[in-house]
Amino acid sequence: MKPVDFTLHRPATTDEAVALLAEHSADVKVLAGGQSLLPLLNFRLARPEHLVDLGRIAALAELRRTRDELVVGAMVVQARAEASPAVAAHAPLLAAAFPNIAHPPIRNRGTVGGSLAHADPAAELPAVARALDAVFVAAGPRGRREIAARDFFRTHLTTDLEADELLVAVRFPRAAPRTGAAFEEVGRRRGDFALVGVAAQVTLDDGLLADVRVCLTGVASTPYRATEAEELLRGRPPEPAELTRAADAVRDTVMPSDDLHATAGYRKDVAGTLLTRAISSACRRAVPEEN
C-alpha cells in the first residue's frame, strides 16, 4: 500500500511548525521519526492532507542536563539517548527502557518525542515518563505550556496536546544517589510490543526503599502507575515477603482486558511477577553516585 496524496511541509524552526499546525489543524499530522506514523499512512489508516516533518528543526534535538533535570528534545533519536552517558547517569530508568524498544533499526530512526506523543499504552517510554513524573513542554499559538505526565496521557493513543500544539521537549528529574532502575517485559516475540511491561526505579537508604516508582504497560488504556505497590514498599526493606505483598496488590488492582494475544487473567499474573523481577533488579543496580 501507499499513502494518499498529501502536502509535505519541512519547517526549519519550531515557530514555523506551530504556525503550520495552526493553519492546517483540521487535517494535519506531525512526522518525527515516522516509525509509528508511516505504517499508518501506508495502510491508509491515517489520511492527512498535510504532513509537517520536524527533521530540520535542530532545536528539537537538544539533549542536556541541568542541576535538577535531564532535558530531552522531542526529536532526540532513541539510539542516541540509549548511548548517552548523561541518560545512563541521571535517568537510569529511561536508559533501562531503550533496549526493550523494538529493534536497533527502529531505534535508529524513532524519536523520544514521537513515541511519547503517539501514546501507545503498550510502549515503554510513556511508562517511564509516568513513573518518573516527567514534565512535557508543548508549544502552540498561545505560547508554551508544561504538562505533568499524569495529565498528558488521556486514553489509548490520545494525549493532552491540542491539534495546534507541538511537543518540543520532555524534562526528567535527575535520579538521586543510590538509585537503580529496571524495565521488565513479556512479549510474544523479541521486538514486539509487550503483552505486559513493568518500569521500576528505586532509591535505597540504609537498606530501605526510600523511594519507589513503578508503572506498567499493557494493562490499561494509559500507562498504569502502581501507587498501591509503591506505598506498600516505600520505607520497607526489599525482601521477598515485601515484594510478594506488592505483587499481589498489583494483581488485585489492575484491570486489563482480554484480547487476541492474552487474557486479562494472564496479564494480571504476569504483572505481579514482572514487578517482583523489576524491583529486585533495580535494587541490585542501586549504587552510590560517582560524579
C-alpha atoms as one frame of an Amber mdcrd trajectory, in Angstrom:
protein
   0.000   0.000   0.000   0.957   3.632  -0.435  -0.356   6.693   1.405  -2.933
   9.005  -0.081  -1.627  12.267  -1.556  -0.626  14.907   0.978   1.282  18.180
   1.096   4.652  17.860   2.823   5.925  20.786   4.912   9.503  20.908   6.227
   9.810  23.860   8.642  13.203  24.975   9.927  12.027  26.359  13.282   9.551
  25.482  15.998   7.608  28.682  15.321   7.182  27.719  11.655   5.970  24.263
  12.647   3.457  25.673  15.125   2.162  28.101  12.507   1.624  25.215  10.079
  -0.251  23.215  12.715  -2.468  26.193  13.463  -3.167  26.778   9.770  -3.984
  23.152   8.966  -5.166  21.878  12.359  -8.272  20.261  10.885  -6.279  17.753
   8.826  -2.570  17.593   9.670  -0.131  15.054  11.104   3.322  15.608  12.602
   6.190  13.448  11.350   9.005  12.818  13.835  10.854   9.514  13.384   7.992
   8.020  11.396   8.184   4.553  12.940   4.532   4.672  14.007   3.065   7.152
  11.546   4.478   5.792   8.276   2.848   2.351   8.619  -0.456   4.079   9.360
  -0.031   6.208   6.250   0.938   3.282   4.051  -2.055   1.231   5.170  -4.219
   4.342   4.743  -5.379   4.177   8.335  -4.242   7.817   8.514  -5.194  10.137
   5.639  -3.912  13.637   6.435  -3.936  16.328   3.787  -0.832  17.915   5.326
   2.284  16.391   6.892   4.685  18.515   8.971   8.178  16.972   9.023  10.196
  18.079  12.082  13.503  16.694  10.829  15.042  20.087  10.036  14.370  21.710
  13.426  17.725  21.451  15.194  16.405  22.929  18.442  14.188  19.878  18.954
  17.212  17.548  19.037  18.613  19.044  22.245  19.807  16.659  24.966  21.197
  18.367  28.040  21.270  18.188  31.804  20.621  20.942  34.295  21.146  20.966
  38.038  17.911  19.075  38.687  16.747  17.664  35.370  17.600  15.878  32.166
  16.034  17.720  29.221  15.326  15.576  26.162  14.192  17.292  22.973  11.282
  15.733  21.145  13.428  14.892  18.112  16.233  13.168  20.030  16.662   9.805
  18.322  16.161   6.855  20.652  19.505   5.261  19.759  21.317   8.484  20.625
  19.627   8.681  24.029  20.272   4.984  24.601  24.020   5.546  24.136  24.151
   8.790  26.136  26.235   8.735  29.366  24.067  11.579  30.687  20.907   9.487
  30.302  22.534   6.480  31.967  23.785   8.549  34.889  20.839  10.823  35.534
  17.772   8.949  34.219  18.609   5.250  34.694  15.017   4.114  34.129  14.975
   5.832  30.747  18.247   4.106  29.884  16.880   0.738  31.019  13.829   1.048
  28.786  15.550   1.696  25.451  16.923  -1.821  24.778  13.358  -3.156  25.021
  12.046  -0.927  22.224  11.589  -2.908  19.014  14.943  -3.453  17.211  18.064
  -1.293  16.601  16.932  -0.119  13.122  13.722   1.210  14.697  15.609   2.976
  17.471  17.976   4.492  14.892  15.018   6.378  13.405  12.419   6.547  16.156
  12.414   9.607  18.412  11.717  10.018  22.103   9.045  12.647  21.490   7.445
  10.673  18.698   6.895   7.633  20.905   5.542   9.723  23.764   3.188  11.745
  21.585   1.909   8.550  19.925   0.865   7.442  23.439   0.550   3.724  22.865
  -0.157   2.233  26.331   1.912  -0.836  25.405   5.007   1.267  24.638   7.938
   1.628  27.018   8.656   5.371  27.043   5.178   6.507  28.188   5.535   4.220
  31.231   8.952   5.699  32.015   7.630   9.253  31.790   4.703   8.422  34.062
   6.883   6.607  36.602   9.340   9.497  36.825   6.712  12.272  36.875   8.263
  13.802  33.775   7.129  17.205  32.544   6.128  17.678  28.899   6.769  21.014
  27.208   4.322  21.910  24.435   4.440  24.863  22.047   1.402  26.345  20.367
  -0.026  29.624  19.035  -0.764  30.694  22.614   2.827  30.128  23.725   4.443
  27.311  25.662   2.937  25.311  28.473   4.025  22.482  30.739   2.003  19.299
  31.177   2.595  16.850  34.015   2.934  13.230  32.925  -0.139  12.268  34.967
  -2.193  14.662  32.814  -0.500  14.095  29.461  -1.860  10.636  28.657  -5.634
  10.777  28.271  -6.531   7.372  26.800  -5.345   4.980  24.102  -3.294   6.949
  21.512  -4.634  10.237  22.910  -2.739  12.959  24.771  -3.455  16.387  26.238
  -1.814  18.078  23.232  -4.164  20.332  21.272  -4.398  19.961  17.491  -2.274
  23.087  17.022   0.325  22.210  19.669   3.709  20.556  19.247   5.641  18.545
  21.829   9.081  20.188  21.967  10.806  18.588  24.969  10.417  16.332  27.980
  12.058  17.060  31.336  13.029  14.101  33.517  14.101  14.645  37.156  17.685
  13.662  37.863  17.966  10.485  39.884  19.196  10.688  43.462  22.296   8.828
  44.690  21.773   5.128  45.416  19.172   4.849  42.667  18.715   1.831  40.432
  16.226   1.036  37.688  14.970  -1.843  35.589  12.459  -2.479  32.824  10.982
  -5.978  32.572   8.512  -7.097  29.927   6.993 -10.164  28.276   6.069 -10.273
  24.583   5.181 -12.890  22.021   8.440 -12.262  20.149  11.527 -10.176  20.752
  10.852  -6.680  19.478   7.053  -6.928  19.567   5.029  -4.624  21.770   4.982
  -6.242  25.208   1.892  -8.001  26.498   2.842  -6.580  29.900   5.779  -4.429
  30.970   6.969  -3.000  34.277   9.156   0.084  34.696  10.678   0.363  38.176
  13.078   2.809  39.787  14.136   2.679  43.441  16.340   4.699  45.754  17.902
   2.915  48.724  18.746   4.470  52.078  20.344   2.324  54.757  18.919  -0.809
  53.179  15.359   0.524  52.931  13.364   1.623  49.899  13.397   5.387  50.388
  11.692   5.989  47.035   9.840   3.592  44.748   8.396   4.337  41.324   6.503
   1.701  39.348   4.498   1.982  36.124   3.023  -0.790  33.970   2.333  -1.135
  30.257  -0.309  -3.250  28.575  -2.811  -3.339  31.448  -4.845  -0.156  30.877
  -5.667   2.470  28.251  -2.805   4.614  29.570   0.433   3.812  31.419  -0.637
   2.451  34.816   1.127   3.983  37.823   1.128   1.318  40.542   0.785   3.646
  43.515  -0.578   0.866  45.730   2.633  -1.124  45.276   4.769   1.979  45.779
   3.060   2.755  49.087   3.476  -0.803  50.345   7.188  -0.827  49.536   8.230
   2.697  50.491  10.215   2.667  53.730  10.431  -1.132  53.754  13.368  -3.454
  53.038  13.372  -5.059  49.569  12.807  -8.540  50.961  10.870 -11.328  49.225
   7.867 -11.073  51.551   7.531  -7.332  50.904   7.824  -7.794  47.151   5.193
 -10.531  47.223   2.751  -8.218  49.006   3.338  -5.524  46.403   2.951  -8.008
  43.535  -0.336  -9.289  44.957  -1.594  -5.707  45.325  -0.908  -5.068  41.638
  -2.678  -8.277  40.613  -5.696  -7.216  42.675  -5.937  -3.680  41.281  -5.060
  -3.772  37.577  -8.000  -4.310  35.238  -6.667  -5.342  31.817  -8.887  -6.594
  29.013  -8.914  -9.870  27.146  -7.702  -9.648  23.568  -6.377 -11.792  20.742
  -2.945 -12.115  22.364  -3.643 -12.698  26.078  -6.402 -12.993  28.642  -6.926
 -10.476  31.416  -6.067 -13.142  33.979  -2.750 -13.858  32.292  -1.857 -10.168
  32.225  -2.713  -9.788  35.922  -0.499 -12.700  36.892   2.403 -11.582  34.717
   2.144  -8.014  36.041   2.839  -9.194  39.581   5.679 -11.459  38.543   7.372
  -8.754  36.493   7.003  -6.235  39.320   8.964  -8.541  41.614  11.674  -9.016
  38.989  11.916  -5.314  38.174  12.167  -4.160  41.801  14.772  -6.836  42.573
  16.872  -5.864  39.537  16.573  -2.154  40.320  17.780  -2.738  43.880  20.852
  -4.621  42.632  21.677  -1.674  40.385  21.296   0.983  43.082  24.920   2.037
  43.547  26.466   5.235  45.010  26.707   8.203  42.663  30.183   8.548  41.190
  30.092  12.146  39.962
